[in-house]
PDB file of C-alpha atoms in Angstrom:
ATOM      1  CA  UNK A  52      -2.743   2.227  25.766  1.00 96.00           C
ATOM      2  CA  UNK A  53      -3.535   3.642  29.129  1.00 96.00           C
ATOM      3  CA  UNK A  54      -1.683   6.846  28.215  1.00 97.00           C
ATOM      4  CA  UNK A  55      -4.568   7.254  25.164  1.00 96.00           C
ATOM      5  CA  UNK A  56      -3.283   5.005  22.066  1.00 97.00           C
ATOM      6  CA  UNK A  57      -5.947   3.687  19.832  1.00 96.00           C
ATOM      7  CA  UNK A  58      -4.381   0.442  18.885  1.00 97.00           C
ATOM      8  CA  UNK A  59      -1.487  -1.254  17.382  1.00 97.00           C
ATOM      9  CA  UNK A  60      -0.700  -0.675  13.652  1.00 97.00           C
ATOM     10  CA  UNK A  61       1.179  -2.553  11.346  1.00 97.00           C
ATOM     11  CA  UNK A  62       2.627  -2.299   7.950  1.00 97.00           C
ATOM     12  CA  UNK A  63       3.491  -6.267   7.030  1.00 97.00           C
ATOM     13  CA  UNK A  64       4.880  -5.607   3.383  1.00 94.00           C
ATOM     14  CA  UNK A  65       7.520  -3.030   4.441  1.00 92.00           C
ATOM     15  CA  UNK A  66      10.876  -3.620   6.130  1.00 89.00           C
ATOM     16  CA  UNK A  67      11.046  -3.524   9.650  1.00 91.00           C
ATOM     17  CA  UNK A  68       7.232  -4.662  10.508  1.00 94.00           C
ATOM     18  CA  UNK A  69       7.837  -7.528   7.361  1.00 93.00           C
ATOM     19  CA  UNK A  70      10.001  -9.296  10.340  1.00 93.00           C
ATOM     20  CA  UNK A  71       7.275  -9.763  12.518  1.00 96.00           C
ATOM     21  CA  UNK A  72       5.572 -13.179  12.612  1.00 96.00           C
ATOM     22  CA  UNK A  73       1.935 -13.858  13.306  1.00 98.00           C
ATOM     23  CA  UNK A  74       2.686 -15.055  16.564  1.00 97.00           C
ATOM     24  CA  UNK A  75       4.302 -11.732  17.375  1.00 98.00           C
ATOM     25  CA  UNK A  76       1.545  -9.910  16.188  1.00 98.00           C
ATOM     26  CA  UNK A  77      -0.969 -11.697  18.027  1.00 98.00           C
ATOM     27  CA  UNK A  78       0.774 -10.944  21.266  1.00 98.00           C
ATOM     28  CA  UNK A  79       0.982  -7.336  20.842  1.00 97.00           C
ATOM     29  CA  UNK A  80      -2.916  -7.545  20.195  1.00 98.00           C
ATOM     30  CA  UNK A  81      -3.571  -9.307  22.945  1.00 98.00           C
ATOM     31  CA  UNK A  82      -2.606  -6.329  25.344  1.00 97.00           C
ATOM     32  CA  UNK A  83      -4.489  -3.907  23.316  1.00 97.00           C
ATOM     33  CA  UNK A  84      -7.905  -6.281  23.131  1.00 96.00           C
ATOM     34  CA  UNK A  85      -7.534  -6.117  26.698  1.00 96.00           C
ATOM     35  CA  UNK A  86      -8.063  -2.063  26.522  1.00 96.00           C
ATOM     36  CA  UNK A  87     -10.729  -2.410  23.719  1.00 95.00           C
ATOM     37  CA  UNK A  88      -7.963  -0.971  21.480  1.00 96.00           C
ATOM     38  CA  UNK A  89      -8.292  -1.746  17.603  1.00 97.00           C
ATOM     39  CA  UNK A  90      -5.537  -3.618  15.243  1.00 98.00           C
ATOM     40  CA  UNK A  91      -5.163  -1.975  12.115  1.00 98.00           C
ATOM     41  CA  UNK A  92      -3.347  -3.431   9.318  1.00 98.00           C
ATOM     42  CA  UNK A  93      -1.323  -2.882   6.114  1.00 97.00           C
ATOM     43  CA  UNK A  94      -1.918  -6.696   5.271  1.00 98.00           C
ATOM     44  CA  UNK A  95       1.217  -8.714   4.353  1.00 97.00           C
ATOM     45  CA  UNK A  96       0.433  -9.195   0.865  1.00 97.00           C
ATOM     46  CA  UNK A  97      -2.680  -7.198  -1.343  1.00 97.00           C
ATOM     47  CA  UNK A  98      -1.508  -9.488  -4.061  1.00 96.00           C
ATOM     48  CA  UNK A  99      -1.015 -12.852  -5.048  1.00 95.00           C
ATOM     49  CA  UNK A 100      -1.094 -13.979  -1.214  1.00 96.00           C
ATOM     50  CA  UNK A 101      -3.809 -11.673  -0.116  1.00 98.00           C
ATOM     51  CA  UNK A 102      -6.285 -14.529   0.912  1.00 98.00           C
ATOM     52  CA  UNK A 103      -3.827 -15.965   3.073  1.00 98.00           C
ATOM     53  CA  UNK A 104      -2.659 -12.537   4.356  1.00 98.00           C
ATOM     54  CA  UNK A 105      -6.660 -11.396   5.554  1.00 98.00           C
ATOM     55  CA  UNK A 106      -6.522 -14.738   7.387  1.00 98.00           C
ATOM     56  CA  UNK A 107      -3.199 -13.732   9.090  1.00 98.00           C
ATOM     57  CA  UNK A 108      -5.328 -10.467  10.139  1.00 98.00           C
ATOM     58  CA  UNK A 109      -8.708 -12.663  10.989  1.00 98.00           C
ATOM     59  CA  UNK A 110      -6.403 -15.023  13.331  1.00 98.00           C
ATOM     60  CA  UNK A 111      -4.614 -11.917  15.133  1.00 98.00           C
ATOM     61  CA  UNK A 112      -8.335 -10.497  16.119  1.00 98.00           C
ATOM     62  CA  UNK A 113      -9.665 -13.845  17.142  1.00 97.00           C
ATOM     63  CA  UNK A 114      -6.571 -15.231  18.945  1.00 97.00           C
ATOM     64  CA  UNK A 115      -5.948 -11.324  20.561  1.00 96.00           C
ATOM     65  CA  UNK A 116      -9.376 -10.504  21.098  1.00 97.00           C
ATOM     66  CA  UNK A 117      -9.185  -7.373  19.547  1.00 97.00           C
ATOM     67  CA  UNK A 118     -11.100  -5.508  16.811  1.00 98.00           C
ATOM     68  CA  UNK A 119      -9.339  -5.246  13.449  1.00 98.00           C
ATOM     69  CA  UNK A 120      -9.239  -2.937  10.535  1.00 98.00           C
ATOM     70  CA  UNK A 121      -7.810  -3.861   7.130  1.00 98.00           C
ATOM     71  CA  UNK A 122      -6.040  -0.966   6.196  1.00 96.00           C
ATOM     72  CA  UNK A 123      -6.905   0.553   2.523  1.00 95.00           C
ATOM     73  CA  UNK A 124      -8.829  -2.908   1.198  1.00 97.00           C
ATOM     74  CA  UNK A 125      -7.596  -3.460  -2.576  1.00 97.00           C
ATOM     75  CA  UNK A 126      -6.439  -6.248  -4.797  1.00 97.00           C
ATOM     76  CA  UNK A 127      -3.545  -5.483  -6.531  1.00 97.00           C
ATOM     77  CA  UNK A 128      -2.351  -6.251  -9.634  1.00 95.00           C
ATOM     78  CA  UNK A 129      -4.628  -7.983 -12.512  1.00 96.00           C
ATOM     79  CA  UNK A 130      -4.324 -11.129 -12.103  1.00 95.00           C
ATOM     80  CA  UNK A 131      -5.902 -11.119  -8.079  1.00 97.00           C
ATOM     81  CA  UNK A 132      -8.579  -8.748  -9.553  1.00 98.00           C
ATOM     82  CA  UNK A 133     -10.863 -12.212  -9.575  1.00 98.00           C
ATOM     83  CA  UNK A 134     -10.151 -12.104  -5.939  1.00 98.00           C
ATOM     84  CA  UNK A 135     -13.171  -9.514  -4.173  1.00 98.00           C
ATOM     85  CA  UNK A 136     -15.671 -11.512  -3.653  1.00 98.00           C
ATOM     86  CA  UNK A 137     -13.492 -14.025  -1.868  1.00 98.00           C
ATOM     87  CA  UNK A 138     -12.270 -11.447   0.549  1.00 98.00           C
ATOM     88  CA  UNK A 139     -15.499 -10.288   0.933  1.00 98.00           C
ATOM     89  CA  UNK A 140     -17.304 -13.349   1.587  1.00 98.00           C
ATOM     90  CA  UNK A 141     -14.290 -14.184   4.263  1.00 98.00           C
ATOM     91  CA  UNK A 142     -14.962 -10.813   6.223  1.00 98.00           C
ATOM     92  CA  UNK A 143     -18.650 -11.260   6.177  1.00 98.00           C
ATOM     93  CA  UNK A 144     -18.480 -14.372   8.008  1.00 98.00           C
ATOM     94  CA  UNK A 145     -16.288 -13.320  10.619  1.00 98.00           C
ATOM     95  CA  UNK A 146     -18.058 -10.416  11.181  1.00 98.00           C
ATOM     96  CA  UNK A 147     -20.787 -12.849  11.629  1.00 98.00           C
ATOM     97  CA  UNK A 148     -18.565 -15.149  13.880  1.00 97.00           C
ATOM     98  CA  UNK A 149     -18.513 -12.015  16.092  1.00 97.00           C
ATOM     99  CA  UNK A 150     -15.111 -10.224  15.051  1.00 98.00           C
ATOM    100  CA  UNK A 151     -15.565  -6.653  14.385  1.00 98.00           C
ATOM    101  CA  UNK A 152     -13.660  -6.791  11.197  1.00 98.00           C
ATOM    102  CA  UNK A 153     -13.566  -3.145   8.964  1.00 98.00           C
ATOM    103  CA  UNK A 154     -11.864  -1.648   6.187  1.00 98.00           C
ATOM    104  CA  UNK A 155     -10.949   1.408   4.702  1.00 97.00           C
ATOM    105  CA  UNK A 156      -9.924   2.035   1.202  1.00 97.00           C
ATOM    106  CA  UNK A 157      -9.141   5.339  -0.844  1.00 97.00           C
ATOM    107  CA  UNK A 158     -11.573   5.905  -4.145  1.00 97.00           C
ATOM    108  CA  UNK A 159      -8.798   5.969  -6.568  1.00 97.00           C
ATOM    109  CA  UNK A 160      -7.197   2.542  -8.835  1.00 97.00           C
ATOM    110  CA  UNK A 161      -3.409   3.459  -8.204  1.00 97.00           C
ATOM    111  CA  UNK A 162      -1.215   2.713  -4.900  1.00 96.00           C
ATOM    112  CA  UNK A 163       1.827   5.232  -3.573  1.00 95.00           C
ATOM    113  CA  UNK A 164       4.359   4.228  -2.159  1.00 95.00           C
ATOM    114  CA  UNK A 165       7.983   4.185  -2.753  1.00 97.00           C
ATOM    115  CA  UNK A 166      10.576   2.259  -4.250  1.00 98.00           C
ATOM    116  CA  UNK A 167      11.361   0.114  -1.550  1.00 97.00           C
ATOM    117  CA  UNK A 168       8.247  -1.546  -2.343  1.00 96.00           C
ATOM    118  CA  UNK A 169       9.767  -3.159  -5.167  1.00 97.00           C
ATOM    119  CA  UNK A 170      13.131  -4.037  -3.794  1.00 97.00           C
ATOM    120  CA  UNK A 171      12.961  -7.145  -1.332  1.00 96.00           C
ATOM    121  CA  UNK A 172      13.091  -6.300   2.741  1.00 95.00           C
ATOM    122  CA  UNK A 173      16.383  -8.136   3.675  1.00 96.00           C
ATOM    123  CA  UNK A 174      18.291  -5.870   1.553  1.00 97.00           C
ATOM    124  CA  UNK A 175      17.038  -3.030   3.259  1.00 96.00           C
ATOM    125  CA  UNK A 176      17.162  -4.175   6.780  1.00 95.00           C
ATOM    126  CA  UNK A 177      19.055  -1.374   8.718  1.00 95.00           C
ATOM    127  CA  UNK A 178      17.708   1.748   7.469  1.00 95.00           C
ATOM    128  CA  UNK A 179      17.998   3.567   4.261  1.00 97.00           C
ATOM    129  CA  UNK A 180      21.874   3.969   4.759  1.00 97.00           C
ATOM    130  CA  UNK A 181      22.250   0.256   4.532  1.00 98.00           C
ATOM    131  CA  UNK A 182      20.135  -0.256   1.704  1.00 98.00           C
ATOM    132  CA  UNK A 183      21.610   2.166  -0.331  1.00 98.00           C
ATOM    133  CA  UNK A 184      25.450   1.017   0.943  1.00 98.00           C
ATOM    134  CA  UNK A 185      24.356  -2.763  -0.326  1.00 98.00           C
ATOM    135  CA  UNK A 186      22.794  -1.838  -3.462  1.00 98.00           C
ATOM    136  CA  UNK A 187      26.564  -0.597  -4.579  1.00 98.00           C
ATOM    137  CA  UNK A 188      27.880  -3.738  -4.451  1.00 98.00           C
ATOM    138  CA  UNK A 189      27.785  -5.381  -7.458  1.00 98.00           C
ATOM    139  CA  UNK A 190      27.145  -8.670  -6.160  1.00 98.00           C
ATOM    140  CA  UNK A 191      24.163  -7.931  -4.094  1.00 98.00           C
ATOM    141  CA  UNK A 192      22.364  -5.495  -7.060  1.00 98.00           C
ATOM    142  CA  UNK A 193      22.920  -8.184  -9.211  1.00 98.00           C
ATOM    143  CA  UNK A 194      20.933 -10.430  -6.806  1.00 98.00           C
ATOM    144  CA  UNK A 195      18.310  -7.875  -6.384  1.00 98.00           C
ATOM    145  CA  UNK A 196      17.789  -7.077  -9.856  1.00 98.00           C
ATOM    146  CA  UNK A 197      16.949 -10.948 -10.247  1.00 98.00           C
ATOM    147  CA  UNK A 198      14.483 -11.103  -7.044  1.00 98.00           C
ATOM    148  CA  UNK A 199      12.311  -7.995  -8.899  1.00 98.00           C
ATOM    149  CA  UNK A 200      12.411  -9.812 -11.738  1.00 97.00           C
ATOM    150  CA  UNK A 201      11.431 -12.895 -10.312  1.00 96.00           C
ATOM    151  CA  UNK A 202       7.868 -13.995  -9.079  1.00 93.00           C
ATOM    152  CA  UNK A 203       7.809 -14.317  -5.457  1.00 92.00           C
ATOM    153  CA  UNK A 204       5.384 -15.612  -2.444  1.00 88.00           C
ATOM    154  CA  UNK A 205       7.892 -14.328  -0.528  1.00 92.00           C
ATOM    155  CA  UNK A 206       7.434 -10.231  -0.649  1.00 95.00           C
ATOM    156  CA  UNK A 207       5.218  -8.194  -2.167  1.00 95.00           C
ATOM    157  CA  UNK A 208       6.506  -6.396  -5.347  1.00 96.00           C
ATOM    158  CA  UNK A 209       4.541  -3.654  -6.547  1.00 96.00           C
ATOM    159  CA  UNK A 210       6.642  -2.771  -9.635  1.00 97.00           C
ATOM    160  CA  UNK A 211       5.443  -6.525 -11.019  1.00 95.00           C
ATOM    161  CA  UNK A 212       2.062  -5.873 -10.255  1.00 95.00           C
ATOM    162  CA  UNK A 213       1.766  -2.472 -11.878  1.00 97.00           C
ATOM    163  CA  UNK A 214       4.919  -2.524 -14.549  1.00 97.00           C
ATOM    164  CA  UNK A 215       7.394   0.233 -15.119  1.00 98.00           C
ATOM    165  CA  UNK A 216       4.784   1.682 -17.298  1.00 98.00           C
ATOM    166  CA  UNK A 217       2.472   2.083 -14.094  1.00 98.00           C
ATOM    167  CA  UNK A 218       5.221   3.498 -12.311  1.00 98.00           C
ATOM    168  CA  UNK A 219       4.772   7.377 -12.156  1.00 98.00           C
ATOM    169  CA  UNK A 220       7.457   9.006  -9.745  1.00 97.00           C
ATOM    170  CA  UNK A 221       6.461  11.974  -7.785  1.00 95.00           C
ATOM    171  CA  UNK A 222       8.687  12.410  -5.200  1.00 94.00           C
ATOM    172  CA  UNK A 223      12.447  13.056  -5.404  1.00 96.00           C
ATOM    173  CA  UNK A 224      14.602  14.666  -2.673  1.00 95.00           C
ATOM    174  CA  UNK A 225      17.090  16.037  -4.930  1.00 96.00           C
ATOM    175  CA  UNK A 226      16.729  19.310  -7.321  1.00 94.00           C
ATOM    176  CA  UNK A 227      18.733  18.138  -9.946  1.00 97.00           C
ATOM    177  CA  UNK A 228      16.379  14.575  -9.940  1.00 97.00           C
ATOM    178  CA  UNK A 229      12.854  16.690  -9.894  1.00 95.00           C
ATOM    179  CA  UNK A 230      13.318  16.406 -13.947  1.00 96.00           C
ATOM    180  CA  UNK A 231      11.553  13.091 -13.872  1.00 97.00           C
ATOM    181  CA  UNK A 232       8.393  14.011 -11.943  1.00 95.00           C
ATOM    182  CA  UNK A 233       5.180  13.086 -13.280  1.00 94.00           C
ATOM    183  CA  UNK A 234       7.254  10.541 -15.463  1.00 97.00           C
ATOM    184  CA  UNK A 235       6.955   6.786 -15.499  1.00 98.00           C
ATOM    185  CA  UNK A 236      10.052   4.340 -14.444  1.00 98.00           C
ATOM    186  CA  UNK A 237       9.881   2.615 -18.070  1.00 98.00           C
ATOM    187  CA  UNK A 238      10.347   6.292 -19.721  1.00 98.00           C
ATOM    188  CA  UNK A 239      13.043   7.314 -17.496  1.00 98.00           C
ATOM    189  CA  UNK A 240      14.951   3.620 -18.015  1.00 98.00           C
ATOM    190  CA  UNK A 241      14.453   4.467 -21.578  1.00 98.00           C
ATOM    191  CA  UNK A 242      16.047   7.768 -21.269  1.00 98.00           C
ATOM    192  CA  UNK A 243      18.605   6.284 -19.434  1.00 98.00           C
ATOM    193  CA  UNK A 244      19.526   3.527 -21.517  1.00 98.00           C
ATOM    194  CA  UNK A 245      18.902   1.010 -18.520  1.00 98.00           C
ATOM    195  CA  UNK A 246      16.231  -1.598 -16.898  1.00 98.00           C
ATOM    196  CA  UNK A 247      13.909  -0.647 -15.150  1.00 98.00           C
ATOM    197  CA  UNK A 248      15.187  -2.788 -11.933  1.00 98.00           C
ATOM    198  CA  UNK A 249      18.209  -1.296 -12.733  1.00 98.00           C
ATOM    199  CA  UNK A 250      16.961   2.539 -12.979  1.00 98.00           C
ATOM    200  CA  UNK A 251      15.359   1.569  -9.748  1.00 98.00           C
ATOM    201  CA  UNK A 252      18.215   1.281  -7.921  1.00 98.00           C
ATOM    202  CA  UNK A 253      20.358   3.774  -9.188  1.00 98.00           C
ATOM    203  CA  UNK A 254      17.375   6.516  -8.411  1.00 98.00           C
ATOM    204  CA  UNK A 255      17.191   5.490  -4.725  1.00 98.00           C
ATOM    205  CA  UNK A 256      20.940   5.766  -4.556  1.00 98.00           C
ATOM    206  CA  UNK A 257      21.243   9.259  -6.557  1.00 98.00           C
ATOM    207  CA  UNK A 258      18.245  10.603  -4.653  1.00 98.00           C
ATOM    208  CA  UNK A 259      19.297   9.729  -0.953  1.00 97.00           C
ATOM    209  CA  UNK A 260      15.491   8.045  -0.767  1.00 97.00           C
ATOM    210  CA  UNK A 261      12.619   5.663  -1.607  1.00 97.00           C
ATOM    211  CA  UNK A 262      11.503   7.437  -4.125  1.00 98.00           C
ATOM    212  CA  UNK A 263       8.119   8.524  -4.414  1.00 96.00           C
ATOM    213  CA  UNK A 264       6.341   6.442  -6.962  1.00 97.00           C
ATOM    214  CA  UNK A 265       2.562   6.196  -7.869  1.00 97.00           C
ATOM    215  CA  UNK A 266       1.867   2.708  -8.436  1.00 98.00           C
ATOM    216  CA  UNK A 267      -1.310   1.738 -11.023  1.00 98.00           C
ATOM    217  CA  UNK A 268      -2.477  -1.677  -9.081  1.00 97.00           C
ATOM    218  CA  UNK A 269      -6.313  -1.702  -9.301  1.00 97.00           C
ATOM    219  CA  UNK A 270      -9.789  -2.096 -11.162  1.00 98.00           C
ATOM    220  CA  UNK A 271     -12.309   0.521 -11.192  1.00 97.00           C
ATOM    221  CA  UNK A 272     -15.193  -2.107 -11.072  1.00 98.00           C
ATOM    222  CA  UNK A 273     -13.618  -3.156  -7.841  1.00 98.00           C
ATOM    223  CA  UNK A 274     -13.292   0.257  -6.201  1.00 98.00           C
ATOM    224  CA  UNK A 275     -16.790   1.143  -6.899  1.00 98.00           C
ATOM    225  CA  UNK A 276     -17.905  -2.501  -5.696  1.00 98.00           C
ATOM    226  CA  UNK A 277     -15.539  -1.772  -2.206  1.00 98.00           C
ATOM    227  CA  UNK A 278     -17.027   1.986  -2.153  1.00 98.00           C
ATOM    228  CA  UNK A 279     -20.176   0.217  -1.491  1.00 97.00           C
ATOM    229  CA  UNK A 280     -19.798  -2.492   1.615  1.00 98.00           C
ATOM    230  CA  UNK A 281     -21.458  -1.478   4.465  1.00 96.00           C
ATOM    231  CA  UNK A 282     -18.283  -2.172   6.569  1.00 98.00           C
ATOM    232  CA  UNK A 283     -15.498   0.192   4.349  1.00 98.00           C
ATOM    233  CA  UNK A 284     -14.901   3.629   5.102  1.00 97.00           C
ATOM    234  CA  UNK A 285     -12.858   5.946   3.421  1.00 97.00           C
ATOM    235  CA  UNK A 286      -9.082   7.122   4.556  1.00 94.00           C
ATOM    236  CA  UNK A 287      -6.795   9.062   1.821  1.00 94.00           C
ATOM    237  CA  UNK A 288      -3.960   7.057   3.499  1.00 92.00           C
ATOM    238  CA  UNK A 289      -1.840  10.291   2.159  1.00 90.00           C
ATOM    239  CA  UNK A 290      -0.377  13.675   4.128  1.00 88.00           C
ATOM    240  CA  UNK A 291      -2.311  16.758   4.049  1.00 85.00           C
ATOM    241  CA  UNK A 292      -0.425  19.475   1.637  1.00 86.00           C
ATOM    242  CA  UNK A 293      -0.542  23.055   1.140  1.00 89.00           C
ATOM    243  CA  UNK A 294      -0.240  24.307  -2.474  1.00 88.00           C
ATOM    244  CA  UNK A 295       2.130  26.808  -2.058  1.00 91.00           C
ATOM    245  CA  UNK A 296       5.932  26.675  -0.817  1.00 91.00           C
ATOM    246  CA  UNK A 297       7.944  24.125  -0.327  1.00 87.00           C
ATOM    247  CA  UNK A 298       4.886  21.826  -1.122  1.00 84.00           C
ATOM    248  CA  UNK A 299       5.395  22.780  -4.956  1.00 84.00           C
ATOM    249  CA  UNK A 300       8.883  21.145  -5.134  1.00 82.00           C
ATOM    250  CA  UNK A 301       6.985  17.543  -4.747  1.00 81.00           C
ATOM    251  CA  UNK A 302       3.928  16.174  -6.858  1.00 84.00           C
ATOM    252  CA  UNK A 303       1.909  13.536  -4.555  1.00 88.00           C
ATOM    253  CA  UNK A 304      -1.189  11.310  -5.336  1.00 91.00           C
ATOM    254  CA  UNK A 305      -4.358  12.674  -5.750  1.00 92.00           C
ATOM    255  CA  UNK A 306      -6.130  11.086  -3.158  1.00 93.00           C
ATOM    256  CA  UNK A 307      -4.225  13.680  -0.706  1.00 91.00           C
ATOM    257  CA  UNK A 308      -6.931  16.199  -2.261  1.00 93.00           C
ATOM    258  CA  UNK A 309      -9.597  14.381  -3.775  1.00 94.00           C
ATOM    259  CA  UNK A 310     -10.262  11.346  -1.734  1.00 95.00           C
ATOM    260  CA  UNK A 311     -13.456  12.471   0.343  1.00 95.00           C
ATOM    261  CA  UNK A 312     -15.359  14.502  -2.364  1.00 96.00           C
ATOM    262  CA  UNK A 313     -14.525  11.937  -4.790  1.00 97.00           C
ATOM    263  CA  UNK A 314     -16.656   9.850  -2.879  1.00 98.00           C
ATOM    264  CA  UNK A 315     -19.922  12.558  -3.056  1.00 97.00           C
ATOM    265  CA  UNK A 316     -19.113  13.742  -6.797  1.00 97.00           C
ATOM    266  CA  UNK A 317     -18.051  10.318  -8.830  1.00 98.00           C
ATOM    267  CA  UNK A 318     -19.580   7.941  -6.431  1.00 98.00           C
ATOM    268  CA  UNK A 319     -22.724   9.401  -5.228  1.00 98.00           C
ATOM    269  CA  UNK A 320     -24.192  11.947  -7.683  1.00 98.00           C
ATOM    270  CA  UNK A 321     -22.215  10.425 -10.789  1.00 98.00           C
ATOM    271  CA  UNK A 322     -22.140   6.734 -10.416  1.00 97.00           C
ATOM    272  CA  UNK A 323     -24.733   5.975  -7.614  1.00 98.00           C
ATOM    273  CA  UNK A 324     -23.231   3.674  -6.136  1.00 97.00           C
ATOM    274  CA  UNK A 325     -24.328   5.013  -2.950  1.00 96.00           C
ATOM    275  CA  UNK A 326     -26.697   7.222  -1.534  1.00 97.00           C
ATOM    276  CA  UNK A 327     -25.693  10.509  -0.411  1.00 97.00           C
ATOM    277  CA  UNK A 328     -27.407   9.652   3.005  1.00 97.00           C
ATOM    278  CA  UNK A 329     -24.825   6.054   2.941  1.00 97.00           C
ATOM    279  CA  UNK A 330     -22.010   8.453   1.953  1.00 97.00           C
ATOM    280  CA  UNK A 331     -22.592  10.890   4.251  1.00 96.00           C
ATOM    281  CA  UNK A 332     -22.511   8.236   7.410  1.00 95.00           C
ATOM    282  CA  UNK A 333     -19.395   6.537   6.092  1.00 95.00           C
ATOM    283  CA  UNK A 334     -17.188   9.851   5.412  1.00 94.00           C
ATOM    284  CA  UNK A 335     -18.273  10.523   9.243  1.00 90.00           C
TER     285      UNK A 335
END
């Protein structure tokens, strides 16, 4: 902090940060409240624990002292759909409470990620190299296949939220894998003549990766609604790419392109759900 950091940032469904307790958590922001630094968050859960996970976030700022941003605000999957006004009636009073609670969200309905986000963290504690060494043994696949298969409070699992039919894979390391770009996990199981926990697994094996997959998690009603709170600003939450080179061998989600006009052309002048003078203060 004193050499210029901005705050602490955490990524609570993903293996390592997934470890880290609340308690944890709220030390960390304790020292960076102290330098008016700001926690930002990928909550624990966006799903079916994603009121308890925003109060995980709400405790860390008032227990640290420390402003807090939820990073990229959604509900995911369609059964927590019901869920935005909650969240938004929970922020609103903390904000009133005095937190300085924000949000930032990207202006599209689908997630990406990778396929870790499907498989649960303690089998990939260690690294990708220990992941992919336990998901050979028979024993421990078997065990995984049944945890993705298998609701759970315990992890977040994007493939059950969005189905291997709103599974689109866009990033493979390998040449020989780069076949099934732009394809969905359920077609490529198909192909395959496997599950799609199953193709799962063997993908992030063959491809010496995650996986680059496009997850479809969201409603359009509720991006539009989130477009328009006063405290939600935008973030692609995606790398800038070129269109040429080496950036050609990879597809990538839109929002790497689109995410900041999309807010002036389909939000503003299509949809008015803002104003372009609203727009223009929240893109800057």
């Amino acid at each position: 902090m004193q050499e210029g950091a901005l705050g602490l940032g955490s990524a609570l469904i993903y293996a390592p940060a997934f470890y880290a307790d609340t308690e944890e958590l709220v030390a960390l922001a304790k020292v960076v409240g102290e330098y008016g630094g700001l926690y930002i968050s990928h909550i624990r859960s966006e799903g079916d624990r994603l009121l308890e996970s925003l109060d995980e976030l709400l405790h860390i700022a008032r227990e640290g002292g420390v402003a807090a941003e939820i990073y990229h605000l959604k509900m995911s999957g369609q059964d927590n759909w019901r869920k935005f006004d909650e969240v938004v009636a929970a922020v609103e009073a903390a904000r009133a409470e005095g937190l300085r609670i924000t949000a930032d969200m990207y202006t599209y309905t689908a997630g990406s990620t990778g396929l870790d986000a499907a498989m649960p963290p303690w089998v990939q504690e260690g690294g990708y190299a220990a992941w992919a060494k336990r998901l050979q043994d028979p024993a421990i696949r078997a065990q995984v296949v049944t945890e993705m298969t298998t609701p759970s409070d315990e992890w977040e699992n994007l493939l059950r939220h969005a189905g291997a039919t709103g599974a689109l894979l866009v990033n493979f390391r390998k040449p020989e894998l780069r076949k099934y770009l732009g394809r969905t996990l359920a077609d490529v199981a198909s192909e395959r003549g496997s599950s799609p926990q199953e193709t799962a697994i063997d993908l992030v094996v063959e491809d010496g990766s995650r996986v680059g997959v496009v997850y479809f998690l969201m409603s359009e009603e509720n991006v539009a609604r989130g477009v328009a709170l006063p405290w939600v600003s935008f973030g692609s939450d995606a790398g800038s790419y070129a269109t040429e080179g080496v950036f050609l061998n990879q597809s990538t989600h839109p929002r790497a392109y689109g995410n900041f006009v999309r807010v002036l052309g389909k939000y503003v002048r299509e949809e008015k759900v803002l104003s372009l003078e609203k727009a223009i203060y929240k893109l800057s």
